[in-house]
PDB file of C-alpha atoms in Angstrom:
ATOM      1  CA  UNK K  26      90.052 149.132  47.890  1.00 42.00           C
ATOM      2  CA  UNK K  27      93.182 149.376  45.746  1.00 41.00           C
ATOM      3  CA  UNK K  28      92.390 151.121  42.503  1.00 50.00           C
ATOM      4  CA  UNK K  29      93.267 149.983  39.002  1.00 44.00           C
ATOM      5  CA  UNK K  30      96.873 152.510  38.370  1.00 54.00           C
ATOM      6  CA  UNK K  31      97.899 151.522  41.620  1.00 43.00           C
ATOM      7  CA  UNK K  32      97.254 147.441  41.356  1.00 34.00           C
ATOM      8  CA  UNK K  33      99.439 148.018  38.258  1.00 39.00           C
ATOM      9  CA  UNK K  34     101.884 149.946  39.580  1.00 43.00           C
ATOM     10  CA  UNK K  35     102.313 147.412  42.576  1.00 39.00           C
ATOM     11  CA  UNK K  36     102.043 144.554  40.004  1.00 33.00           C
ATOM     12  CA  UNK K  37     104.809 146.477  37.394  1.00 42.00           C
ATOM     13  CA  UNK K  38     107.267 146.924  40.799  1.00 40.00           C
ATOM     14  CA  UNK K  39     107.051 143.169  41.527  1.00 35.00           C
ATOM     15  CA  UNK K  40     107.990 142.135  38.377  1.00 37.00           C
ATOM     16  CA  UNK K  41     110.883 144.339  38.165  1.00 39.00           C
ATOM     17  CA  UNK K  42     111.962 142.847  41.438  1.00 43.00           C
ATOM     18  CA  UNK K  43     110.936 139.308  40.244  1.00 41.00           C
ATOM     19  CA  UNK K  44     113.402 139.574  37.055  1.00 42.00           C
ATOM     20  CA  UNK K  45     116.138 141.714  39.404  1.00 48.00           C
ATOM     21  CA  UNK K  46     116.089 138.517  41.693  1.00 47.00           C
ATOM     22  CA  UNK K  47     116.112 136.222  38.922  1.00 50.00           C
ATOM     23  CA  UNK K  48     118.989 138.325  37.123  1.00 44.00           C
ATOM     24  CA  UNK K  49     121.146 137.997  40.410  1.00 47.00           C
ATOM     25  CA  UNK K  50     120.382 134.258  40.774  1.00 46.00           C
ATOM     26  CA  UNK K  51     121.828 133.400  37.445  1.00 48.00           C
ATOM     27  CA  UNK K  52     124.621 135.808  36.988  1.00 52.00           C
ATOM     28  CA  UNK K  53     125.431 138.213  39.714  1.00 50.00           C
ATOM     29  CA  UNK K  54     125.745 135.562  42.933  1.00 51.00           C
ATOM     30  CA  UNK K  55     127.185 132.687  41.083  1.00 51.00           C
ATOM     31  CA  UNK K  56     129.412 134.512  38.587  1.00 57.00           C
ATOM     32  CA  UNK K  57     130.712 137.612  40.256  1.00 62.00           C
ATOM     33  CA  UNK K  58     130.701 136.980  44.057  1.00 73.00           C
ATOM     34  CA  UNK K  59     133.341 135.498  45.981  1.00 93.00           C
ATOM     35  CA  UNK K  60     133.598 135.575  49.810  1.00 94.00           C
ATOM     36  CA  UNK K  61     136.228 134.512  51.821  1.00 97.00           C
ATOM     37  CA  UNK K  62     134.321 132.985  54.981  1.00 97.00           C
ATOM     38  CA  UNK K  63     136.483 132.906  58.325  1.00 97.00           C
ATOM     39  CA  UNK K  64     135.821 130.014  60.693  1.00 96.00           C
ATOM     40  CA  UNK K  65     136.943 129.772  64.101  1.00 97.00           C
ATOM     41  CA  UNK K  66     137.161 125.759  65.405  1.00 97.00           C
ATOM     42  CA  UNK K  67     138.247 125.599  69.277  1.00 95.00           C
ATOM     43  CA  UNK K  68     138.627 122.155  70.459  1.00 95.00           C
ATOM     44  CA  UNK K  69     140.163 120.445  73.174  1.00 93.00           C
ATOM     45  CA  UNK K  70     141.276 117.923  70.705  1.00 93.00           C
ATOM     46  CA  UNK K  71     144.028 119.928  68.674  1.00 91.00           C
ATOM     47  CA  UNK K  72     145.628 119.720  72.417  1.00 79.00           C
ATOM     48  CA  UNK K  73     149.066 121.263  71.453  1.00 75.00           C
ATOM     49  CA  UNK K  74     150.916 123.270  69.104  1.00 76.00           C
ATOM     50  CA  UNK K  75     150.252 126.603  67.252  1.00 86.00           C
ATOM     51  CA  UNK K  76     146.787 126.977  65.074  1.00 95.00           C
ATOM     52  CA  UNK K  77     146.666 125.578  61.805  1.00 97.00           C
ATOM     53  CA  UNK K  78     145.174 127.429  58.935  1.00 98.00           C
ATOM     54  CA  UNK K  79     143.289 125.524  56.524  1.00 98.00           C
ATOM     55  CA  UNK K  80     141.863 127.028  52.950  1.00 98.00           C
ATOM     56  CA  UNK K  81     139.290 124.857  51.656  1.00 98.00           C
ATOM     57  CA  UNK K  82     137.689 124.834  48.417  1.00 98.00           C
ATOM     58  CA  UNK K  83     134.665 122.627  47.926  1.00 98.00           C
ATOM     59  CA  UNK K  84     132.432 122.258  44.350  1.00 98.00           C
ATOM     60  CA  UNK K  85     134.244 123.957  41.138  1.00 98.00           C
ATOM     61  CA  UNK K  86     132.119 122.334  38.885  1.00 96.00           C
ATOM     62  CA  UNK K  87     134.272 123.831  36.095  1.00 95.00           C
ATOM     63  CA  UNK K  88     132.507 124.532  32.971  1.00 91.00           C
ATOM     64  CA  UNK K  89     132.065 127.490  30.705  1.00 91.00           C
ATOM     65  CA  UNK K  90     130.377 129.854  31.546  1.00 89.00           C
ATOM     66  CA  UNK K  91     129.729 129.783  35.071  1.00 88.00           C
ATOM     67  CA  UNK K  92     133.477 128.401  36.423  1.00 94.00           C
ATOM     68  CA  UNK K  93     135.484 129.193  33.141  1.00 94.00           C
ATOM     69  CA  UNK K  94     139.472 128.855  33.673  1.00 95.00           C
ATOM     70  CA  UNK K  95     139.900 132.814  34.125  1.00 95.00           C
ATOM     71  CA  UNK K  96     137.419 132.031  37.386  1.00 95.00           C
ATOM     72  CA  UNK K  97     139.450 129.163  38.599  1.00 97.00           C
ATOM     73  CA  UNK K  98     142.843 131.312  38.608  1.00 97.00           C
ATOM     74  CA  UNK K  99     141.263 134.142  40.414  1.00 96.00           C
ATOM     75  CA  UNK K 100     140.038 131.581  42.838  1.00 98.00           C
ATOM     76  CA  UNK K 101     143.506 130.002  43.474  1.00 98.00           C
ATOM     77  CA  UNK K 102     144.990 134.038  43.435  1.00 98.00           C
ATOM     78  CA  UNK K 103     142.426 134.732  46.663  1.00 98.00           C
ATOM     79  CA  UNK K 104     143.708 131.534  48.220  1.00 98.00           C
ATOM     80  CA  UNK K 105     147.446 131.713  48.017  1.00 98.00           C
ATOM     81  CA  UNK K 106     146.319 135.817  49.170  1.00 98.00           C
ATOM     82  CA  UNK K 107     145.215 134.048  52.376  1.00 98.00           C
ATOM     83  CA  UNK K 108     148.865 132.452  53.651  1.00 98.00           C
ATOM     84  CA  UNK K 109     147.114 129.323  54.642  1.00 98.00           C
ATOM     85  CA  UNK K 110     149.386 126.969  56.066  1.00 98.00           C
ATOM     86  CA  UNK K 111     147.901 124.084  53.694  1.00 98.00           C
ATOM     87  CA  UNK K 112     145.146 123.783  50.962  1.00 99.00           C
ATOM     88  CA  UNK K 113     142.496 121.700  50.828  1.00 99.00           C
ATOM     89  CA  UNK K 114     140.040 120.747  48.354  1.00 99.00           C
ATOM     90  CA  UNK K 115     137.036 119.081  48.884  1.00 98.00           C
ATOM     91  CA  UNK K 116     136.007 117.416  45.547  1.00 98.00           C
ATOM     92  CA  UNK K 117     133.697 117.621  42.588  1.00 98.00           C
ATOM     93  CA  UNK K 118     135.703 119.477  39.955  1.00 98.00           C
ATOM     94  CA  UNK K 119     133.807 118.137  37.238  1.00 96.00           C
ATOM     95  CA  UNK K 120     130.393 119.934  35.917  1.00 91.00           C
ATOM     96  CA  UNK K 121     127.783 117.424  35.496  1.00 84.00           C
ATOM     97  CA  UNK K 122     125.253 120.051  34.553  1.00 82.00           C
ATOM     98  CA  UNK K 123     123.545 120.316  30.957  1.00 78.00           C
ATOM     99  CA  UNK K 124     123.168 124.335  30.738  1.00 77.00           C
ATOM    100  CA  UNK K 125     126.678 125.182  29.669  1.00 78.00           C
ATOM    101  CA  UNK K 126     128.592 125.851  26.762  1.00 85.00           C
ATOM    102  CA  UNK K 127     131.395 123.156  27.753  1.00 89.00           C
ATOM    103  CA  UNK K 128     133.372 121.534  30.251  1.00 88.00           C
ATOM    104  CA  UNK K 129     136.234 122.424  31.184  1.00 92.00           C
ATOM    105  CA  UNK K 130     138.745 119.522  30.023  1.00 95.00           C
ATOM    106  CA  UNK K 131     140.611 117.655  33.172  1.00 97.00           C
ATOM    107  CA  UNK K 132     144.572 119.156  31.995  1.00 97.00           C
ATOM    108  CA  UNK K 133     142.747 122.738  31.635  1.00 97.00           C
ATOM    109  CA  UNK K 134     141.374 122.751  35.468  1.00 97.00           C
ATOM    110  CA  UNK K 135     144.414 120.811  36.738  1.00 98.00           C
ATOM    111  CA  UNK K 136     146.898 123.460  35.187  1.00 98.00           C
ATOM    112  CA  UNK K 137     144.808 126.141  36.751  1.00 98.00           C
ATOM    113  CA  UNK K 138     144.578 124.062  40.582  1.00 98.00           C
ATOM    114  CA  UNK K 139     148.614 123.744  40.064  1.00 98.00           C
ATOM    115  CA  UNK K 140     149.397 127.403  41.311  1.00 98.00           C
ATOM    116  CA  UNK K 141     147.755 126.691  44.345  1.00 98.00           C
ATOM    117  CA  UNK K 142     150.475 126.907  47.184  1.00 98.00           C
ATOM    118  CA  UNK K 143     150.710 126.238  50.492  1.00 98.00           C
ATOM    119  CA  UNK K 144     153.910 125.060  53.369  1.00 98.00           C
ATOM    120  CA  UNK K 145     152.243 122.137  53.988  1.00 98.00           C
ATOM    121  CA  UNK K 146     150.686 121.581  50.580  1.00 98.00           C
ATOM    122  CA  UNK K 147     147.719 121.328  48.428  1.00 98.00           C
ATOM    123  CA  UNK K 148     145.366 118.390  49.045  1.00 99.00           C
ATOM    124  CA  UNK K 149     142.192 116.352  47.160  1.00 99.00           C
ATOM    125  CA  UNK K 150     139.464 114.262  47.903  1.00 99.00           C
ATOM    126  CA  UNK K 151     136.988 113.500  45.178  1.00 98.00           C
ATOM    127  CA  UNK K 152     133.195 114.009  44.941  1.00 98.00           C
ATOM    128  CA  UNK K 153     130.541 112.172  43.176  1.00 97.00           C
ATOM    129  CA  UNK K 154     130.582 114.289  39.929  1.00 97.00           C
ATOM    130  CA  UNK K 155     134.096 113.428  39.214  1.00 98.00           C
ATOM    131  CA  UNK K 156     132.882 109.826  39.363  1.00 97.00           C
ATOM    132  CA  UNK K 157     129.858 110.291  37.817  1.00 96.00           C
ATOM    133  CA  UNK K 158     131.681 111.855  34.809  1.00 95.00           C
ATOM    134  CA  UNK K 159     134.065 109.601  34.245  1.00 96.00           C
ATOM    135  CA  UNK K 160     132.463 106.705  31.754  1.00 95.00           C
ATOM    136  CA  UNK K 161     135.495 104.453  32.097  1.00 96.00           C
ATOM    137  CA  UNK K 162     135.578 104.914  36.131  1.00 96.00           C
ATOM    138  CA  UNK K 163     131.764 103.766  36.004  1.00 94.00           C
ATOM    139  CA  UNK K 164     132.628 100.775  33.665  1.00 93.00           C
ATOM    140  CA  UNK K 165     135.557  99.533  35.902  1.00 92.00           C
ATOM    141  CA  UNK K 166     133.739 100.087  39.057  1.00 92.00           C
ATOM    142  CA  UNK K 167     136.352 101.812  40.631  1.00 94.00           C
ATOM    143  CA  UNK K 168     139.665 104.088  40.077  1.00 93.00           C
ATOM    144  CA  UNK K 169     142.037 105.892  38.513  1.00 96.00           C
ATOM    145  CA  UNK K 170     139.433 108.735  37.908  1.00 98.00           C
ATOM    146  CA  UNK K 171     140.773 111.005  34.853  1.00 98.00           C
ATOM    147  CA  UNK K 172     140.127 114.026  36.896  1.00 98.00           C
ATOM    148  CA  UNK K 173     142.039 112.494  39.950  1.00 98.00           C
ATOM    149  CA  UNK K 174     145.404 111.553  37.310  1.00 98.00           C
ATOM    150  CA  UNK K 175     145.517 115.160  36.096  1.00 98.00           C
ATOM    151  CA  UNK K 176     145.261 116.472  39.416  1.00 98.00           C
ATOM    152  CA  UNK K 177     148.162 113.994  40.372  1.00 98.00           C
ATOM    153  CA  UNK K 178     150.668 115.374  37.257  1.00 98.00           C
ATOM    154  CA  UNK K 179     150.333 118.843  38.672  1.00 98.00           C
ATOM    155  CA  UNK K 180     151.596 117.813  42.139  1.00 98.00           C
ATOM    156  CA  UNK K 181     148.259 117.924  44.054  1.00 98.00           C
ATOM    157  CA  UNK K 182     147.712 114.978  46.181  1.00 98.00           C
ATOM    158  CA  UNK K 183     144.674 113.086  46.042  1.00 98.00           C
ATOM    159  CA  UNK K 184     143.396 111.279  48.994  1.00 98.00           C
ATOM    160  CA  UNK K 185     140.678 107.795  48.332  1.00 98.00           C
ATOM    161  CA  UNK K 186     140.557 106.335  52.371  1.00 98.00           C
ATOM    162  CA  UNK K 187     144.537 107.439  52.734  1.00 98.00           C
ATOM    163  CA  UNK K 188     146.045 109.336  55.365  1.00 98.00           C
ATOM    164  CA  UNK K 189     149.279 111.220  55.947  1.00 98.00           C
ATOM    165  CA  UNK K 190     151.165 112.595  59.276  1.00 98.00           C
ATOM    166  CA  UNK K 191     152.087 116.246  58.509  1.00 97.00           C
ATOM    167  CA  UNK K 192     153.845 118.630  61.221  1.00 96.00           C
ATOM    168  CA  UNK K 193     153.589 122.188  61.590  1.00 95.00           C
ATOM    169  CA  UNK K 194     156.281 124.050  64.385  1.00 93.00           C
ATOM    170  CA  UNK K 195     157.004 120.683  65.206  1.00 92.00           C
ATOM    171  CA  UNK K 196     153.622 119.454  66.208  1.00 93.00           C
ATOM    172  CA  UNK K 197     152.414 117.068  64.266  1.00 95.00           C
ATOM    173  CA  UNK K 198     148.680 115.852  63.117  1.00 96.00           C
ATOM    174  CA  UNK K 199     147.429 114.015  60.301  1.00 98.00           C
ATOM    175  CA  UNK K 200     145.029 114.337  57.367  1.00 98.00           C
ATOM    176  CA  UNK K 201     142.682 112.074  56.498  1.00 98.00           C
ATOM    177  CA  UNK K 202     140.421 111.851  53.559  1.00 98.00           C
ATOM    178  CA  UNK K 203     137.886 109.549  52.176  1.00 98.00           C
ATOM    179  CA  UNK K 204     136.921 108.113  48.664  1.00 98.00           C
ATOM    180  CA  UNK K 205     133.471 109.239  47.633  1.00 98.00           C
ATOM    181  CA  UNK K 206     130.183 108.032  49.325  1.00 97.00           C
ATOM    182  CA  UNK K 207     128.485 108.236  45.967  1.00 96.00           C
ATOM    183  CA  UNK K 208     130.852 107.451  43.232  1.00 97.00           C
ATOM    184  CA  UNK K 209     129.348 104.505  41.215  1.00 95.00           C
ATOM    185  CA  UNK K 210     125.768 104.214  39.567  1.00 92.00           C
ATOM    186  CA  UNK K 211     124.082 101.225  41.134  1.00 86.00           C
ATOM    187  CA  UNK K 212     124.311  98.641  38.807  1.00 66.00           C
ATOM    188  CA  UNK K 213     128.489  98.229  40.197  1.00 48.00           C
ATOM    189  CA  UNK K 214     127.277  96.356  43.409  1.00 46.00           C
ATOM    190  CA  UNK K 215     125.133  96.851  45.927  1.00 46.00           C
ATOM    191  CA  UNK K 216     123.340 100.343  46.466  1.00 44.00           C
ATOM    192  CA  UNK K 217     123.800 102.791  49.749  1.00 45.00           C
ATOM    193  CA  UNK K 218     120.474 105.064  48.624  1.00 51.00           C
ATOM    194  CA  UNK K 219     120.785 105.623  44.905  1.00 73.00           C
ATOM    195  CA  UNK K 220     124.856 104.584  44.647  1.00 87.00           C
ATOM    196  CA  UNK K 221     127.796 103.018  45.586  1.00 93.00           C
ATOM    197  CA  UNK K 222     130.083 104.483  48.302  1.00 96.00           C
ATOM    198  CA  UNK K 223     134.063 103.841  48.047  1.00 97.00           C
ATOM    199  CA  UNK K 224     134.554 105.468  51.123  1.00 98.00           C
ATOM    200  CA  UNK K 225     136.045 103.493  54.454  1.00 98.00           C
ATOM    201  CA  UNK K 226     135.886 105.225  56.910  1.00 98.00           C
ATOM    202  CA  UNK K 227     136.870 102.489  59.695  1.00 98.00           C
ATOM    203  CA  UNK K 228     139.666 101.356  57.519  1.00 98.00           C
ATOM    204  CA  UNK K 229     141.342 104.862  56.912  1.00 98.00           C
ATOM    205  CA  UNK K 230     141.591 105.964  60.644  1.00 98.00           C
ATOM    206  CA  UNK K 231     143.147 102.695  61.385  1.00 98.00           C
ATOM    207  CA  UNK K 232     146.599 103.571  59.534  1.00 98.00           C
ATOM    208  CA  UNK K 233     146.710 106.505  62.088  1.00 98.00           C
ATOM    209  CA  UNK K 234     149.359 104.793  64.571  1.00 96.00           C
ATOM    210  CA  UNK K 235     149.373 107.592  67.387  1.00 96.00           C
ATOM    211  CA  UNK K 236     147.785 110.117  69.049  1.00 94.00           C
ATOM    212  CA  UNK K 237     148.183 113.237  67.184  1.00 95.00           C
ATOM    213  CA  UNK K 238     144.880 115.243  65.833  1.00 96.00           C
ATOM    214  CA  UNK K 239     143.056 114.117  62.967  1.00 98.00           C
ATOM    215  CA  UNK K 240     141.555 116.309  60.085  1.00 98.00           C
ATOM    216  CA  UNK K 241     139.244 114.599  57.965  1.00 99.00           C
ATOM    217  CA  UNK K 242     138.175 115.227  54.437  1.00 99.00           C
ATOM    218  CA  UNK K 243     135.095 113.700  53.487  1.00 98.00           C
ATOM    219  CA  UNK K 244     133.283 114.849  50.222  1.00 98.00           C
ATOM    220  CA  UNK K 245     129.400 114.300  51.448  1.00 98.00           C
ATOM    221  CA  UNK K 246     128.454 115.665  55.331  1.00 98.00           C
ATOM    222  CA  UNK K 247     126.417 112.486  56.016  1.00 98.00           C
ATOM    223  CA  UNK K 248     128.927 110.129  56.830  1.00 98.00           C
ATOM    224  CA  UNK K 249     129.302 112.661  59.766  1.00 98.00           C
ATOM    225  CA  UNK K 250     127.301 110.754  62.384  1.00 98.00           C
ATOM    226  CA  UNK K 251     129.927 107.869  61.813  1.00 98.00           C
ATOM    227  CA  UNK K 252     132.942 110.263  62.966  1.00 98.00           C
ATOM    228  CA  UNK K 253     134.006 109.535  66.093  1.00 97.00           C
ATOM    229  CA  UNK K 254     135.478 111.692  68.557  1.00 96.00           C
ATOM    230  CA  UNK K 255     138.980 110.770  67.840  1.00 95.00           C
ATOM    231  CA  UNK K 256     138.534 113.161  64.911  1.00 98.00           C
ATOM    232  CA  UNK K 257     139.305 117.282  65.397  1.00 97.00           C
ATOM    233  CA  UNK K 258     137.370 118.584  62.572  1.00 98.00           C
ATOM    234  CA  UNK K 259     135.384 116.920  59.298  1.00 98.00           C
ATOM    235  CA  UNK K 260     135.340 119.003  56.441  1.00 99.00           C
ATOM    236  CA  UNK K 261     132.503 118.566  53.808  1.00 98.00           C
ATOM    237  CA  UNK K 262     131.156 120.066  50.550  1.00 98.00           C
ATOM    238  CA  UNK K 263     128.568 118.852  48.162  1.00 98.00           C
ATOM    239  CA  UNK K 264     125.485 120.654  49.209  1.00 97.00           C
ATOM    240  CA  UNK K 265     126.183 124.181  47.991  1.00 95.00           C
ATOM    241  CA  UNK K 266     124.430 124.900  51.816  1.00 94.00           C
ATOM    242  CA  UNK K 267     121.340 124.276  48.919  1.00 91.00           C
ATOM    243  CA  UNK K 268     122.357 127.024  46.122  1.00 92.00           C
ATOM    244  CA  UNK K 269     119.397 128.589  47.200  1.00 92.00           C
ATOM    245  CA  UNK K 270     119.019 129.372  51.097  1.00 92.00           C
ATOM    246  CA  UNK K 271     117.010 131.886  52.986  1.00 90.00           C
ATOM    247  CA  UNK K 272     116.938 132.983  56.230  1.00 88.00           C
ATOM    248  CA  UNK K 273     119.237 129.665  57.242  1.00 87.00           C
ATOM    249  CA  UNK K 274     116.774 127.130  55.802  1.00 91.00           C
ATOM    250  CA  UNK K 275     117.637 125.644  52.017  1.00 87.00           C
ATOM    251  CA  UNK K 276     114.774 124.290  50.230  1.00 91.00           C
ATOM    252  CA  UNK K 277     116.862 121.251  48.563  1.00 89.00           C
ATOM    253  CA  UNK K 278     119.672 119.886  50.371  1.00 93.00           C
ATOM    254  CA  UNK K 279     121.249 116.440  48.618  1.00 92.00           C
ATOM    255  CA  UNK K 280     121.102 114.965  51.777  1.00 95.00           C
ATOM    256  CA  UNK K 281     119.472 112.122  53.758  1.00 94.00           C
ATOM    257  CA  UNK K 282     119.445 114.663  56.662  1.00 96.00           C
ATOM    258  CA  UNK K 283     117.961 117.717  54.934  1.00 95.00           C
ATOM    259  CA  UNK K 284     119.079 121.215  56.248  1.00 96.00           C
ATOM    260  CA  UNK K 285     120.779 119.099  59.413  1.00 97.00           C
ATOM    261  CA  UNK K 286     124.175 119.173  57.342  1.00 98.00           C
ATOM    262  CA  UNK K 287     123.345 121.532  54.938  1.00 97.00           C
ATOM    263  CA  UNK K 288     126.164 124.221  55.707  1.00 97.00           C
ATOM    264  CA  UNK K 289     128.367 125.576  58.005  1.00 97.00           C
ATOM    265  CA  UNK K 290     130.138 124.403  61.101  1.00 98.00           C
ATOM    266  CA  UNK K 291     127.983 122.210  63.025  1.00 97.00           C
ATOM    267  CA  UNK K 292     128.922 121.166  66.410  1.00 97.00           C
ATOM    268  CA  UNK K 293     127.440 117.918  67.686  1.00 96.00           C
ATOM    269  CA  UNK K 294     128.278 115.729  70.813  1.00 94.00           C
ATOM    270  CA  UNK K 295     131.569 117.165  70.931  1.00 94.00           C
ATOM    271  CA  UNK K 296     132.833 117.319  67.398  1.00 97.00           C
ATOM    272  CA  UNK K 297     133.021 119.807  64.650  1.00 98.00           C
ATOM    273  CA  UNK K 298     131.898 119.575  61.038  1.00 98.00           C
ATOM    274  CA  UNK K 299     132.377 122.528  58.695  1.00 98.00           C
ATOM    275  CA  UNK K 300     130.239 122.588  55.883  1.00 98.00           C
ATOM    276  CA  UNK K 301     131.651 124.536  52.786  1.00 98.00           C
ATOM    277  CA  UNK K 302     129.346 126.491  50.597  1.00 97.00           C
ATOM    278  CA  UNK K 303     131.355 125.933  47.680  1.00 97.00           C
ATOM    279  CA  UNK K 304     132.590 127.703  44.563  1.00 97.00           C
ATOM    280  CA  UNK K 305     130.071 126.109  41.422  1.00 94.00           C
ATOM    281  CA  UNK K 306     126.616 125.457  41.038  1.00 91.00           C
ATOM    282  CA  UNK K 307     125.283 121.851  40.538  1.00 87.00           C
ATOM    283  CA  UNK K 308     122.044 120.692  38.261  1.00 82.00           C
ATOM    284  CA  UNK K 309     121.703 124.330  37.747  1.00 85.00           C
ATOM    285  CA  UNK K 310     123.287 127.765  37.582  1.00 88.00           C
ATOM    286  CA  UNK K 311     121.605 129.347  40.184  1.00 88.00           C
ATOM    287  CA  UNK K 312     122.658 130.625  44.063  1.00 89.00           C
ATOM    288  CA  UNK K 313     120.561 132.729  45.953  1.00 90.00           C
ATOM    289  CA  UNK K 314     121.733 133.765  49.436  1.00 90.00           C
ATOM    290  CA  UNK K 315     124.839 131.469  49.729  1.00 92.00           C
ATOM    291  CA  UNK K 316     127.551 133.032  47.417  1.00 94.00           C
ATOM    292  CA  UNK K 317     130.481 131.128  46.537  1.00 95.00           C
ATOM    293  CA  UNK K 318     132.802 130.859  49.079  1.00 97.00           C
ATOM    294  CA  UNK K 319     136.848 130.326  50.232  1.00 98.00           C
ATOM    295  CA  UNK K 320     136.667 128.862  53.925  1.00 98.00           C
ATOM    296  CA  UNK K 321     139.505 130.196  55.934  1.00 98.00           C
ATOM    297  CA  UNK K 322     139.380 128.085  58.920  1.00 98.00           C
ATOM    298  CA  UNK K 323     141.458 128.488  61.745  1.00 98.00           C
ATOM    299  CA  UNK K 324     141.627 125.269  63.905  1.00 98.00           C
ATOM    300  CA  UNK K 325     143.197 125.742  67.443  1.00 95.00           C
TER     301      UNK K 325
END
């Protein structure tokens, strides 16, 4: 039988931990960390040339104070630190949560994202949040997105179901990326789940007019199963890999197929999906065992 002192010693010692873990949820992971993740993709499909290195950043969520401007600089610092041969960011810039002091305004971010460099240059899809934030977007039913036009001034390209052929040493590929699967509130037409998807997937690969590899950009991981082999690699943000994930399994995943696409690079029938972690937090400030993350991914 446990006696009284030491019940309350074991109880006292769990509730340090309890507010330790807590503490580290809401300020340690999400506002200090930074990893840079290194992913290796060999496929058969990126058939010639020399390996391409790809920096991706997925999920700022830019707000004060959990992605203030001083973050975003030392984020884009790290990158260009990296040498990647092109840039490529994955979408929602925007905050969307309530527990902040403000959002960071479009110019602000967009003048940070501009010292982002790369050979082959800096890149953009957009994610649901940058829709879902912009109030004259929503009432059109479709684009320019305010984010997406600052982004543009700066020299960043933004990609909604566009493609373009870029070469490195010669060999040449192309870079695909598609407009949100999420972006408009229901009431804009009719409803995939709770919104309305922009995204086309058929229609964007059919602009690609030869055989060179394909890199795809595509904001949410579910319109993975769609992907077909043609494709080298699908790169994804949007789930955080669940801001909170333990021992490989993340309790909420905003995802139709749970932890299935949750994070990381999946390999299925013969194609590759990388799954950032990404830099913010979403609905809440909190990450617990997925710290923010650069992916360095070296495709070859």
């Amino acid at each position: 039988m446990v006696s009284r002192r030491t019940f309350l010693k074991l109880f006292g010692a769990a509730l340090v931990g309890g507010v330790g873990v807590v503490a580290y949820a809401f300020g340690l992971e999400p506002l200090v960390r930074l990893s840079i993740t290194k992913n290796q993709v060999k496929t058969p499909k990126w058939r010639y040339g020399p390996p391409l290195r790809i920096a991706a950043l997925a999920d700022f969520h830019a707000c004060e104070p959990w992605m203030n401007a001083h973050r975003v600089r030392q984020i884009v610092a790290k990158t260009n630190a990296l040498k990647p041969d092109v840039i490529l960011l994955l979408g929602d810039y925007l905050s969307g949560m309530r527990m902040v002091f403000r959002s960071l305004p479009n110019d602000e971010l967009a003048a940070a994202l501009s010292h982002l460099s790369a050979p082959l240059g800096v890149h953009a899809i957009l994610g649901n949040h940058d829709w879902w934030e912009d109030e004259a977007a929503q009432l059109r039913g479709g684009g320019p997105t305010a984010i997406g036009d600052a982004m543009k001034k700066v020299g960043i390209s933004v990609f909604e179901n566009d493609v373009l052929r870029l070469e490195k040493a010669g060999q040449p590929f192309w870079l695909a990326g598609l407009a949100d699967q999420w972006a408009l509130f229901p009431n804009k037409g009719l409803t995939r789940g709770r919104h309305v998807g922009l995204d086309d997937l058929d229609g964007t690969l059919e602009q690609i007019d030869d055989d060179a590899p394909v890199i795809l950009m595509a904001h949410e991981p579910d319109i993975f199963p769609r992907v077909p082999d043609r494709v080298a690699l699908t790169l994804s943000g949007h789930t955080h890999g669940g801001q909170i994930r333990l021992g490989g399994y993340s309790p909420v995943v905003p995802s139709k197929y749970g932890n299935k696409y949750a994070y990381g690079h999946i390999q299925e029938n013969g194609r590759d999906l990388l799954v950032s972690g990404g830099l913010g937090c979403s609905m809440i400030p909190v990450r617990f065992g997925v710290p923010p993350e650069i992916n360095l991914i070296e495709i070859s």
